[in-house]
XYZ file of C-alpha atoms in Angstrom:
773
model
C -0.104 0.035 -0.489
C 1.539 3.435 -0.738
C 2.982 5.125 2.131
C 1.685 8.751 3.925
C 2.167 11.640 1.992
C 4.716 13.097 3.973
C 4.642 17.003 2.456
C 2.794 19.353 4.572
C -0.852 21.066 3.153
C 1.921 24.549 2.473
C 4.445 22.314 0.716
C 2.311 20.355 -1.300
C 0.464 23.955 -2.505
C 3.838 25.803 -3.369
C 4.971 22.343 -5.403
C 1.828 22.611 -7.501
C 1.869 26.408 -7.795
C 5.212 25.849 -9.014
C 4.513 22.895 -11.552
C 1.233 23.410 -12.697
C 1.787 26.161 -15.742
C 4.922 23.635 -17.012
C 2.282 20.865 -17.015
C -0.385 22.678 -18.989
C 1.765 24.792 -21.576
C 3.508 20.838 -22.307
C 0.273 19.530 -22.778
C -1.691 21.811 -24.600
C 1.474 21.897 -27.345
C 1.102 18.394 -27.632
C -2.364 18.126 -27.891
C -1.952 21.747 -30.623
C 0.366 19.196 -32.735
C -0.924 16.053 -32.206
C -4.375 16.699 -30.836
C -6.377 15.335 -27.967
C -7.305 12.068 -29.742
C -5.891 9.606 -31.723
C -7.490 7.961 -34.797
C -10.468 5.317 -33.477
C -12.863 3.340 -35.219
C -16.461 2.492 -34.089
C -17.367 -0.118 -31.090
C -19.300 -2.868 -32.383
C -21.965 -0.967 -31.333
C -21.826 1.728 -33.113
C -20.914 0.035 -36.141
C -24.538 -2.332 -35.418
C -26.699 0.681 -35.381
C -24.416 2.495 -38.389
C -25.626 -0.083 -40.992
C -29.236 -0.311 -39.718
C -29.382 3.276 -40.838
C -27.271 3.367 -43.524
C -29.562 0.765 -45.284
C -32.178 1.265 -43.535
C -32.202 -2.528 -41.798
C -33.510 -1.675 -37.858
C -33.176 -5.570 -37.653
C -29.891 -6.098 -37.831
C -28.338 -8.043 -35.867
C -24.300 -7.177 -35.782
C -22.641 -6.400 -32.770
C -22.773 -9.737 -31.493
C -20.601 -11.324 -34.824
C -17.676 -8.461 -33.935
C -14.915 -9.199 -31.107
C -15.289 -7.557 -27.891
C -14.109 -4.072 -27.645
C -11.434 -2.780 -26.163
C -12.091 -0.738 -22.973
C -10.051 2.338 -21.171
C -11.646 4.411 -18.425
C -14.200 1.540 -18.647
C -15.428 2.989 -21.716
C -15.717 1.136 -25.120
C -15.303 4.398 -26.679
C -11.629 5.805 -26.385
C -9.214 5.439 -28.865
C -6.750 4.236 -27.479
C -7.998 0.934 -26.006
C -9.841 0.758 -29.974
C -6.964 -0.551 -32.114
C -7.998 -2.787 -35.398
C -6.197 -6.273 -35.840
C -7.321 -8.284 -38.396
C -9.260 -10.374 -36.239
C -11.645 -7.614 -36.395
C -11.304 -6.491 -39.994
C -12.288 -9.684 -40.595
C -15.744 -10.244 -38.394
C -16.588 -6.708 -39.652
C -16.406 -8.073 -43.662
C -18.954 -10.825 -42.457
C -21.110 -8.991 -40.733
C -21.062 -6.443 -43.555
C -21.688 -8.925 -46.103
C -24.439 -10.229 -44.075
C -26.198 -6.918 -43.641
C -25.973 -6.661 -47.833
C -27.557 -9.645 -48.190
C -30.017 -9.088 -45.485
C -31.348 -5.550 -47.325
C -31.009 -6.708 -51.666
C -34.079 -8.093 -52.507
C -35.461 -11.607 -53.071
C -38.162 -13.279 -53.969
C -40.830 -10.547 -54.044
C -43.949 -13.646 -52.868
C -41.870 -13.560 -49.571
C -42.744 -10.173 -48.749
C -46.705 -9.888 -49.940
C -48.525 -8.903 -47.127
C -50.423 -10.970 -45.320
C -52.580 -11.658 -42.107
C -52.331 -15.568 -40.502
C -53.922 -17.025 -37.297
C -51.899 -19.587 -35.332
C -54.481 -21.155 -32.903
C -52.537 -22.023 -29.858
C -53.769 -25.448 -29.678
C -52.613 -26.482 -33.323
C -49.368 -26.031 -32.332
C -46.693 -28.610 -31.600
C -45.132 -26.789 -29.103
C -47.723 -26.134 -26.691
C -49.917 -29.468 -27.127
C -47.405 -31.714 -27.382
C -46.633 -30.903 -23.673
C -50.353 -32.533 -22.793
C -49.678 -35.805 -22.334
C -47.039 -38.138 -23.163
C -44.059 -36.502 -20.543
C -43.354 -37.780 -16.758
C -44.506 -34.307 -15.637
C -48.067 -33.964 -17.685
C -48.627 -37.796 -16.126
C -47.972 -37.582 -13.215
C -50.267 -35.289 -10.538
C -47.595 -32.440 -10.834
C -49.453 -31.663 -13.941
C -49.458 -28.273 -15.188
C -50.840 -27.813 -18.957
C -54.428 -27.162 -19.950
C -56.543 -27.461 -22.237
C -58.940 -25.430 -22.153
C -62.643 -23.823 -24.128
C -63.260 -20.670 -22.853
C -63.283 -20.937 -19.007
C -63.529 -24.713 -18.782
C -61.554 -27.581 -18.804
C -61.411 -29.297 -22.554
C -62.710 -33.291 -20.796
C -63.080 -35.448 -24.234
C -59.255 -33.923 -24.765
C -58.446 -35.002 -21.187
C -59.789 -38.194 -20.927
C -59.102 -39.089 -24.963
C -55.375 -38.993 -26.206
C -56.545 -40.418 -29.238
C -58.955 -37.232 -29.129
C -58.135 -34.495 -31.723
C -56.527 -31.363 -29.877
C -59.112 -28.570 -32.025
C -61.603 -28.921 -33.946
C -60.024 -26.971 -36.688
C -61.305 -25.312 -39.129
C -64.549 -27.254 -38.865
C -66.401 -25.640 -36.397
C -64.962 -22.197 -36.515
C -66.671 -20.775 -33.740
C -65.523 -23.151 -30.960
C -62.425 -22.968 -32.534
C -62.397 -19.224 -31.473
C -63.231 -20.364 -27.967
C -60.009 -22.658 -27.370
C -56.808 -22.107 -26.126
C -54.475 -23.800 -24.075
C -53.473 -22.777 -20.530
C -50.297 -22.821 -18.173
C -50.361 -22.456 -14.589
C -46.474 -21.899 -14.729
C -44.134 -20.067 -16.386
C -41.648 -21.147 -19.921
C -39.404 -23.163 -18.257
C -38.405 -27.331 -19.029
C -40.255 -29.349 -19.440
C -43.262 -27.062 -20.876
C -42.109 -24.692 -23.467
C -45.265 -22.810 -25.182
C -44.165 -21.440 -28.667
C -46.760 -20.854 -31.910
C -43.593 -23.131 -33.718
C -45.978 -23.081 -37.061
C -44.578 -19.711 -37.971
C -41.673 -18.773 -38.809
C -40.800 -15.218 -40.275
C -40.429 -15.850 -43.941
C -37.823 -12.500 -44.702
C -36.581 -10.417 -42.378
C -38.291 -7.478 -41.748
C -41.561 -5.414 -39.673
C -44.202 -7.650 -39.001
C -47.704 -6.680 -36.082
C -48.021 -9.674 -33.857
C -51.391 -10.148 -32.147
C -52.034 -12.248 -28.746
C -55.178 -13.191 -28.049
C -55.392 -14.482 -24.276
C -56.750 -14.344 -20.698
C -56.192 -15.131 -17.664
C -58.003 -18.434 -15.398
C -58.143 -20.062 -12.020
C -57.543 -23.632 -11.405
C -58.550 -24.600 -8.182
C -56.022 -27.879 -6.198
C -56.221 -30.884 -5.938
C -58.188 -31.853 -2.419
C -55.478 -33.489 -0.409
C -52.939 -31.360 -2.061
C -54.036 -27.990 -3.009
C -50.864 -26.915 -3.854
C -51.458 -29.138 -6.961
C -53.302 -27.855 -9.292
C -56.574 -30.013 -10.941
C -56.952 -29.666 -14.537
C -61.060 -29.977 -13.651
C -62.221 -27.473 -11.509
C -61.561 -24.561 -13.735
C -62.771 -20.650 -13.577
C -62.548 -17.257 -14.608
C -59.073 -15.702 -13.122
C -58.826 -13.301 -10.680
C -56.299 -10.680 -11.433
C -54.034 -9.840 -14.932
C -51.340 -12.188 -15.603
C -47.808 -9.975 -17.605
C -46.262 -11.725 -20.830
C -43.030 -11.312 -22.195
C -42.797 -12.365 -25.393
C -39.669 -13.785 -27.278
C -38.333 -14.124 -30.544
C -36.525 -17.695 -30.607
C -34.322 -18.872 -33.393
C -32.076 -22.401 -33.377
C -30.396 -23.794 -31.066
C -32.349 -21.578 -28.500
C -31.451 -18.211 -28.753
C -33.528 -15.849 -27.839
C -34.712 -11.479 -28.035
C -37.113 -10.238 -26.058
C -39.459 -8.571 -28.682
C -41.481 -7.079 -26.026
C -44.386 -7.797 -23.181
C -47.887 -6.731 -21.846
C -51.083 -8.443 -19.899
C -53.201 -10.623 -20.255
C -56.132 -9.184 -18.513
C -59.025 -11.552 -16.658
C -61.559 -11.388 -20.181
C -60.144 -12.290 -23.037
C -58.089 -9.201 -25.035
C -55.862 -8.910 -27.606
C -52.597 -7.650 -27.748
C -50.389 -6.254 -30.303
C -46.214 -5.624 -30.715
C -45.220 -4.154 -33.908
C -41.876 -5.940 -33.931
C -39.171 -6.620 -36.233
C -37.700 -10.159 -36.672
C -35.258 -12.189 -37.894
C -35.638 -14.793 -41.271
C -36.239 -18.269 -39.499
C -36.961 -16.882 -36.263
C -40.681 -17.938 -34.459
C -42.564 -16.935 -31.328
C -41.995 -18.273 -27.782
C -44.816 -16.353 -25.201
C -43.512 -16.730 -21.791
C -46.202 -15.619 -18.193
C -43.358 -14.802 -16.640
C -45.083 -14.197 -13.063
C -45.929 -17.665 -12.766
C -43.369 -20.330 -11.347
C -40.791 -22.121 -13.116
C -41.520 -25.758 -12.193
C -38.529 -28.706 -11.505
C -40.953 -32.129 -12.074
C -41.802 -34.256 -10.041
C -41.147 -32.761 -6.835
C -42.585 -29.363 -6.931
C -44.722 -26.821 -4.650
C -46.687 -24.218 -6.772
C -45.667 -20.948 -4.695
C -48.449 -18.848 -5.535
C -51.062 -21.899 -4.695
C -53.386 -20.721 -2.019
C -56.073 -23.107 -0.022
C -58.636 -22.274 -2.473
C -56.370 -22.585 -6.123
C -53.992 -20.779 -7.928
C -53.605 -18.386 -11.144
C -53.375 -19.493 -14.938
C -52.744 -17.750 -18.097
C -54.578 -19.135 -21.890
C -53.285 -18.647 -24.626
C -55.829 -18.840 -27.832
C -53.282 -17.694 -30.935
C -50.997 -15.758 -32.616
C -51.920 -13.349 -35.001
C -48.992 -12.160 -37.547
C -49.100 -9.335 -40.640
C -46.709 -9.082 -42.294
C -44.035 -8.456 -44.022
C -44.935 -5.089 -43.399
C -43.501 -3.071 -46.690
C -43.084 0.436 -48.029
C -41.316 -0.379 -50.960
C -40.090 -3.577 -52.701
C -37.176 -3.573 -53.444
C -36.488 -2.072 -50.188
C -34.516 1.034 -49.299
C -31.413 -0.584 -48.489
C -31.777 -2.590 -52.137
C -32.369 0.581 -54.066
C -29.519 2.203 -52.074
C -27.664 -0.418 -53.155
C -28.841 -1.066 -57.032
C -31.022 1.960 -57.565
C -33.599 0.879 -59.758
C -31.111 -1.526 -62.067
C -33.761 -4.440 -63.257
C -34.128 -7.767 -60.928
C -34.676 -10.858 -62.803
C -34.685 -14.359 -61.509
C -31.953 -16.930 -62.114
C -31.041 -20.084 -60.109
C -33.590 -20.202 -58.069
C -32.860 -16.060 -56.591
C -33.042 -12.791 -58.138
C -29.992 -11.020 -60.600
C -29.576 -7.493 -60.424
C -29.254 -6.636 -64.306
C -26.460 -4.244 -65.757
C -25.846 -3.739 -69.627
C -23.291 -1.557 -68.369
C -21.741 -3.364 -65.325
C -18.525 -0.754 -64.819
C -20.171 2.431 -65.273
C -22.858 1.224 -63.194
C -20.673 -0.038 -60.419
C -19.103 3.475 -60.464
C -21.682 5.235 -60.615
C -23.173 3.668 -58.153
C -20.453 3.515 -55.772
C -19.673 7.066 -55.346
C -23.682 7.705 -55.262
C -23.339 4.951 -52.709
C -20.561 6.912 -51.127
C -22.086 10.222 -50.815
C -24.602 8.095 -48.355
C -22.452 6.101 -46.403
C -19.114 8.340 -45.680
C -19.017 11.532 -43.639
C -15.631 13.066 -45.303
C -15.415 12.901 -49.231
C -12.813 10.152 -49.992
C -10.198 10.210 -52.208
C -9.961 9.909 -55.930
C -7.117 6.849 -54.812
C -9.662 5.164 -52.608
C -12.459 4.830 -55.432
C -10.566 3.317 -57.956
C -8.913 1.118 -55.718
C -13.023 0.046 -54.561
C -13.178 0.012 -58.195
C -10.484 -2.470 -58.795
C -12.484 -4.914 -56.097
C -15.450 -4.567 -58.347
C -13.268 -5.485 -60.848
C -11.253 -8.389 -60.102
C -14.435 -10.552 -59.007
C -16.792 -9.685 -61.873
C -13.068 -10.964 -63.869
C -12.932 -14.186 -61.611
C -16.392 -15.014 -63.021
C -19.202 -13.322 -60.180
C -22.202 -12.054 -61.173
C -22.948 -8.581 -60.731
C -24.254 -8.644 -57.899
C -21.852 -10.328 -55.968
C -19.075 -8.230 -57.323
C -20.696 -5.106 -56.507
C -21.415 -6.908 -52.566
C -17.591 -7.165 -52.912
C -17.138 -3.617 -53.578
C -19.391 -2.605 -51.253
C -17.746 -4.791 -48.295
C -14.412 -3.312 -48.867
C -16.328 0.466 -48.613
C -17.847 0.000 -45.384
C -14.795 -1.805 -43.782
C -12.382 0.928 -45.157
C -11.038 3.795 -42.734
C -13.507 6.173 -44.225
C -16.588 3.713 -42.663
C -15.284 2.443 -39.505
C -12.480 5.737 -38.571
C -13.694 8.787 -37.132
C -10.882 11.044 -39.420
C -10.751 13.843 -37.991
C -8.682 17.174 -38.849
C -6.159 18.197 -35.518
C -7.245 21.113 -34.085
C -11.242 22.395 -34.574
C -13.179 20.288 -36.032
C -14.887 21.053 -39.352
C -18.786 20.881 -39.832
C -18.842 17.183 -40.480
C -16.580 16.134 -37.691
C -18.610 17.448 -35.500
C -21.790 16.067 -37.023
C -20.076 12.308 -36.699
C -18.698 13.213 -32.649
C -22.511 14.674 -31.882
C -24.457 11.566 -34.023
C -21.990 9.004 -31.281
C -22.193 10.732 -28.495
C -26.207 11.290 -28.470
C -27.303 8.333 -30.941
C -24.518 6.357 -30.750
C -24.060 6.460 -34.506
C -21.050 7.770 -36.804
C -22.910 9.913 -38.726
C -26.865 10.850 -38.660
C -28.119 11.652 -42.134
C -30.874 14.221 -40.021
C -27.783 16.356 -39.183
C -26.337 16.954 -42.680
C -28.062 19.022 -43.365
C -27.652 21.286 -40.401
C -23.654 20.542 -41.258
C -23.950 21.405 -44.659
C -24.901 24.882 -43.904
C -21.801 26.205 -41.942
C -23.882 26.563 -38.654
C -22.780 23.013 -37.134
C -20.061 24.487 -34.306
C -22.264 27.716 -33.029
C -23.036 27.201 -29.465
C -27.123 27.815 -29.747
C -27.512 25.503 -32.772
C -25.805 23.145 -30.942
C -27.451 23.407 -28.047
C -30.605 23.365 -29.967
C -29.666 20.100 -31.905
C -28.691 18.490 -28.336
C -31.912 19.045 -26.573
C -33.284 18.058 -30.154
C -31.477 14.571 -30.924
C -32.272 13.905 -26.693
C -35.716 13.645 -27.131
C -35.599 11.225 -29.864
C -35.836 7.684 -29.762
C -32.505 7.080 -31.009
C -31.349 8.517 -27.858
C -32.199 5.402 -26.113
C -28.874 3.903 -27.745
C -26.878 6.610 -25.640
C -28.720 5.583 -22.761
C -28.354 2.153 -23.212
C -24.666 2.373 -24.291
C -23.427 4.918 -21.365
C -25.742 2.940 -18.846
C -23.969 -0.207 -20.003
C -20.294 1.132 -19.403
C -20.422 3.757 -16.830
C -22.198 1.480 -14.427
C -21.331 -2.114 -15.803
C -25.077 -2.721 -16.210
C -24.004 -4.924 -19.229
C -22.956 -7.197 -16.657
C -26.699 -7.806 -14.671
C -27.490 -10.932 -16.280
C -23.480 -12.631 -15.409
C -24.052 -13.908 -12.616
C -27.844 -15.627 -11.238
C -28.791 -15.157 -7.394
C -27.750 -18.527 -5.609
C -30.135 -21.467 -6.141
C -30.660 -22.435 -2.201
C -29.285 -18.918 -0.877
C -32.108 -17.017 -3.092
C -34.344 -19.132 -4.340
C -37.358 -16.535 -4.250
C -35.207 -14.720 -7.186
C -33.453 -17.302 -8.644
C -34.762 -17.720 -12.274
C -36.588 -14.641 -12.228
C -35.864 -12.572 -15.504
C -39.039 -10.886 -15.157
C -37.446 -8.749 -11.868
C -33.806 -8.144 -13.561
C -35.516 -7.164 -16.919
C -37.457 -4.428 -14.718
C -34.473 -3.271 -12.445
C -32.716 -2.581 -15.607
C -34.984 -0.822 -17.078
C -35.870 1.298 -14.143
C -31.946 2.726 -13.937
C -32.439 3.589 -18.111
C -35.876 4.942 -17.368
C -34.737 6.992 -14.767
C -31.276 8.427 -15.876
C -33.105 9.439 -19.161
C -36.098 11.553 -16.786
C -33.000 13.274 -15.221
C -31.615 14.102 -18.347
C -35.224 15.332 -19.987
C -36.303 17.214 -17.055
C -33.282 18.685 -16.772
C -32.910 17.800 -12.822
C -29.741 17.740 -10.864
C -26.964 16.112 -10.612
C -27.966 15.131 -6.972
C -30.199 13.386 -8.009
C -28.133 10.605 -8.928
C -27.552 9.776 -5.362
C -30.914 10.458 -3.880
C -34.163 11.000 -5.444
C -38.148 11.408 -4.468
C -39.213 9.168 -7.686
C -38.436 5.744 -8.837
C -39.301 4.062 -11.805
C -41.198 0.484 -11.262
C -43.736 -2.007 -12.498
C -45.625 -4.525 -10.280
C -42.807 -7.008 -9.604
C -40.449 -3.994 -9.044
C -43.231 -2.254 -6.671
C -42.971 -5.538 -4.365
C -39.242 -6.406 -4.262
C -38.915 -2.521 -2.598
C -42.007 -2.626 -0.359
C -44.019 -0.365 -2.249
C -47.581 0.591 -2.771
C -49.200 -2.383 -4.942
C -50.373 -2.472 -8.437
C -50.898 -4.267 -10.976
C -49.208 -4.516 -14.641
C -45.623 -5.164 -16.126
C -45.429 -1.751 -18.088
C -42.982 0.997 -15.554
C -44.123 3.814 -14.485
C -42.949 7.089 -12.250
C -43.828 6.166 -8.396
C -43.044 8.600 -5.934
C -40.853 7.590 -2.833
C -42.687 6.237 0.203
C -42.036 7.984 3.134
C -40.156 5.427 4.999
C -38.447 3.541 1.887
C -35.030 3.880 1.784
C -35.302 3.754 -1.962
C -33.843 6.342 -4.259
C -31.461 6.933 -6.568
C -29.367 4.636 -8.125
C -27.594 3.665 -4.963
C -30.147 1.722 -3.770
C -31.506 0.795 -7.424
C -31.691 -3.794 -7.783
C -29.820 -3.411 -11.178
C -27.111 -1.516 -9.505
C -26.956 -3.529 -6.163
C -27.126 -6.839 -9.159
C -24.015 -5.780 -10.523
C -22.221 -5.166 -7.831
C -22.808 -8.396 -5.815
C -21.906 -12.321 -6.842
C -25.205 -14.135 -6.756
C -24.567 -15.480 -3.430
C -22.685 -12.883 -1.204
C -22.274 -8.657 -1.098
C -19.103 -7.390 0.106
C -18.535 -3.671 1.850
C -15.337 -3.687 0.437
C -16.364 -4.533 -3.423
C -19.702 -2.281 -3.407
C -17.755 0.538 -1.305
C -15.111 0.625 -4.067
C -17.601 0.853 -6.894
C -19.389 3.761 -5.211
C -16.451 5.681 -4.331
C -15.349 5.116 -8.417
C -18.577 5.459 -10.319
C -20.810 7.535 -8.592
C -18.581 9.749 -6.308
C -15.322 9.777 -9.246
C -12.667 8.705 -6.159
C -10.593 6.226 -7.451
C -9.383 3.329 -4.929
C -5.866 2.127 -5.307
C -6.210 -1.961 -6.001
C -5.320 -4.089 -3.658
C -1.609 -5.804 -3.404
C -1.673 -9.082 -5.555
C -0.153 -10.927 -2.292
C -3.361 -9.751 -0.534
C -6.121 -12.898 -0.111
C -9.196 -12.153 -1.165
C -12.542 -12.148 1.827
C -14.352 -15.062 1.557
C -17.526 -14.417 3.042
C -19.396 -16.953 5.318
C -22.455 -18.145 4.107
C -22.728 -20.920 6.986
C -23.573 -17.739 8.926
C -20.563 -18.019 12.190
C -19.410 -14.560 10.956
C -20.304 -11.545 9.181
C -18.187 -9.687 6.524
C -18.384 -6.752 8.970
C -15.912 -9.501 11.102
C -14.119 -10.416 9.063
C -13.048 -7.260 7.629
C -12.422 -5.911 11.394
C -9.570 -8.695 11.824
C -8.307 -7.546 8.196
C -8.318 -4.028 8.632
C -6.153 -4.932 11.864
C -3.233 -4.629 9.496
C -2.018 -1.080 9.129
C -1.270 -1.123 5.523
C -4.561 -2.316 4.426
C -6.420 -0.125 6.832
C -5.679 2.704 5.399
C -7.379 2.171 1.808
C -10.501 0.392 3.627
C -11.399 3.170 5.323
C -12.515 5.035 2.360
C -14.315 2.294 0.213
C -15.695 -0.060 3.360
C -17.862 2.688 4.911
C -20.687 3.420 2.223
C -20.012 -0.505 1.046
C -21.850 -0.675 4.999
C -24.415 1.556 3.920
C -25.589 -0.690 1.557
C -25.510 -3.954 3.179
C -28.929 -4.058 3.805
C -29.264 -4.902 -0.031
C -28.673 -8.376 -0.942
C -28.107 -9.720 -3.855
C -30.182 -8.196 -5.681
C -30.568 -5.081 -4.418
C -33.886 -6.422 -1.957
C -34.229 -5.169 1.166
C -33.120 -6.999 4.824
C -32.166 -6.987 7.736
C -30.128 -10.263 8.178
C -28.364 -12.305 6.552
C -29.041 -15.878 4.942
C -27.178 -18.790 6.330
C -27.343 -22.365 4.890
C -25.714 -23.274 8.623
C -27.597 -25.128 11.116
C -28.256 -22.779 13.468
C -30.677 -20.167 13.313
C -34.295 -19.448 12.559
C -35.647 -22.117 9.386
C -37.481 -20.151 7.020
C -40.735 -21.396 5.308
C -41.640 -20.771 1.947
C -41.091 -21.687 -2.055
C -39.257 -20.288 -4.412
C -39.981 -19.164 -8.447
C -38.542 -23.290 -9.105
C -41.863 -24.853 -7.078
C -39.183 -26.115 -4.076
C -38.824 -25.573 -0.288
C -36.626 -23.426 1.020
C -33.712 -24.601 2.615
C -31.493 -21.661 4.515
C -31.952 -19.782 7.331
C -31.436 -16.346 9.644
C -28.605 -15.512 10.145
C -26.560 -12.753 11.850
C -28.553 -8.852 11.758
C -26.471 -6.419 9.534
C -25.108 -3.540 10.905
C -25.479 -1.014 8.168
C -23.884 1.932 10.279
C -20.364 3.628 9.803
C -17.910 6.935 9.626
C -16.418 7.949 6.371
C -12.544 9.018 6.463
C -14.058 12.585 6.501
C -15.386 12.169 10.533
C -18.784 12.220 9.187
C -21.052 9.041 10.771
C -24.236 7.447 9.709
C -26.647 5.232 10.810
C -27.861 3.637 7.555
C -28.339 3.843 3.964
C -30.708 7.144 3.896
C -28.057 9.254 6.428
C -25.131 8.399 4.455
C -26.858 9.912 1.073
C -27.579 12.888 2.768
C -24.005 13.092 3.566
C -23.282 12.813 -0.076
C -25.296 14.988 -1.628
C -23.780 18.333 0.361
C -20.409 17.710 -1.645
C -23.161 17.736 -4.609
C -20.081 19.407 -7.268
C -18.111 16.154 -6.803
C -20.891 14.065 -7.328
C -21.514 16.664 -10.845
C -17.771 16.876 -11.462
C -17.544 12.541 -12.108
C -20.768 12.814 -13.618
C -18.861 15.584 -16.358
C -15.778 13.548 -16.506
C -17.240 9.939 -17.700
C -19.804 12.027 -19.949
C -17.359 13.931 -21.839
C -14.793 10.222 -21.989
C -17.344 9.228 -23.784
C -18.833 12.214 -25.783
C -15.176 12.892 -27.130
C -13.955 9.276 -27.059
C -10.820 10.642 -24.667
C -9.796 11.034 -21.119
C -9.631 14.474 -19.438
C -6.204 15.513 -19.403
C -4.249 17.410 -16.879
C -4.830 20.648 -19.067
C -8.206 19.940 -19.224
C -9.201 20.827 -15.984
C -10.156 24.116 -16.038
C -11.932 24.205 -18.783
C -14.046 20.849 -16.932
C -14.416 23.458 -13.948
C -15.577 26.247 -16.058
C -18.009 24.125 -16.872
C -19.410 23.023 -13.300
C -19.100 26.795 -12.262
C -21.465 27.852 -14.991
C -23.602 25.167 -13.864
C -23.279 25.565 -9.762
C -25.773 28.627 -9.365
C -29.010 26.283 -11.098
C -27.462 22.658 -8.830
C -25.934 21.340 -12.192
C -28.342 20.040 -14.357
C -28.228 16.866 -16.024
C -29.748 18.053 -19.519
C -27.730 21.620 -19.672
C -24.468 19.352 -18.742
C -24.397 17.914 -22.312
C -25.427 21.126 -23.886
C -22.451 22.909 -22.421
C -20.014 19.287 -23.063
C -20.870 19.541 -27.086
C -20.207 23.388 -27.399
C -17.453 22.722 -25.382
C -13.783 23.365 -27.087
C -12.466 19.574 -25.885
C -15.381 18.292 -27.986
C -15.274 20.853 -31.109
C -11.338 20.367 -30.990
C -9.628 17.236 -32.068
């Protein structure tokens, strides 16, 4: 550990006063000659968005085809960390080739708009689970062929009975449904797998369904009876996933089924070959053969009935698509060997004409003639090798979209020209390198005027595409991309285990919370202490808020006695700072100190082993840390980070409130209940949580509420850290020593109004740090 500071305060001041001008002068000279940033490439999120926007194909899934990006200062935006290798280029070429083929015109019959209804009782993904499995032969069966709110006794009593009357009785067919009292999980995974998206594109999905009530068996009331069915007692949240083999799921949306049959619609994009899997997410995820439905009451249990999926689409405005026209303009199409071929009577002339037209849309700067000639040579080489006009053009376009003009930010030293400002602004607030909407303004020559920049920033933040910025910025600043990396322990936290809907809501809460701070221009201190939150039914239950039904998140006031409010108490952050089994004041304290307060914590020496929390409940983490801090070489750093972590010990691995730890030992009171997997709790109540502490400043607190009051007292430091994080993300460069004056100037400007975050973003885009390379 570093030694104690041997300089007096006065000596430090004198040393800094002497060094400061020289350091600033040297750095400014370096910046003037080389720029604050080096050439950087698009990260994989920007690359995906860039291709989506350029080709008008919002369904493209590109980023997972590319290698993970390098990080510096925790962001994937910093120039020095975004190197490029033959692996990057090879993967980019593969991704571009895939994207181009996605938008090139296919057989027009595939795009013929249609409305097709897929009845649940006719889907193999539903009805194959009614018979012939251990799950359904046993008393634990949980699948229900229904007619309205009654059991379909014919199907239940005779395995040879057809699952549906089909088209022979349209009226009865409309009343048929397939019910479940369990969420989607092995062995119950209902799917509308008679439908597969014929092409990638936009579709409207309509789901008809309702809720019902199943009585339990006479002696084992927690096991459902298929025979005793009645109308539901409440709404149920439904999540919809797209599935493409092998078992890859992509969430499309969510809604609530009501007691009465209702039709819910999602307007979404699908990839070719994807099918649809619904999930009644509030229900438990059964693990046969021995389970207990945790939602069951003595009089019965809730269930969800699926009637049908209706698919409208693919919905197209033009054929060929806009993306195809960007590539091939209006050249004729002709079917050849089972696919459409682009026909050119003058391939060399058309290739050059189309390339120049394409580069004008794709590139934010004008390419050199040498570069254009090199791309034409790719086309010529492919043609001479016997490839078709279409394939030769794909090769040429792939070269264009993997060149430095497209994947790199080619910024001049010194003040940025209007096109470079456009690229930075687009990358910052829409996470894409260039926005068509901004080009018209940049060409007017007024882009760098402060009032125009502020106006553009406000407009961009109100646009739906600003969600890209919020998602990406929070994914790295707050590690939200890691929220699904660990799973709550099956034995210590069975009430969270398999509960995807809780994590989905927690992630969205933080994104909506940050968006609200920006759009309402709230003070930076709101990050730490807020009087509102965004919750749905599941998250409200998790936080102990007043009950309401519904899967949609809504803004609600923080109840008076609740410790919630601000990032520190949100489930998403508490989840990413835990490991699924235990929490650590050291980890959480260091994380909050660095990410929220901007106070760097030194890494521990490699010779010091990590503390392993005692899940048997014999000792608390506080007792273990007190022993650890008895070593003077460890006490210095732990005094900085541990206190904040102790204040968060009242929150478990997914942010639920606790007064006592959980234990798997033999001592302590046994906790009664059943997990989402239907298995009985095996944990016990462990030692009591002590959340009091003393900050390095000597200020003491008793819990998270009193700690938050101490932290917001220094709101300038909270704002300074946020400004730094946003500046790194916006410029692709870490603020230097010589940038401190500009950063403090912005803070001085914002101080009278409480450091409002929306205004902070506007000042960033007007700052010389943003407007110069």
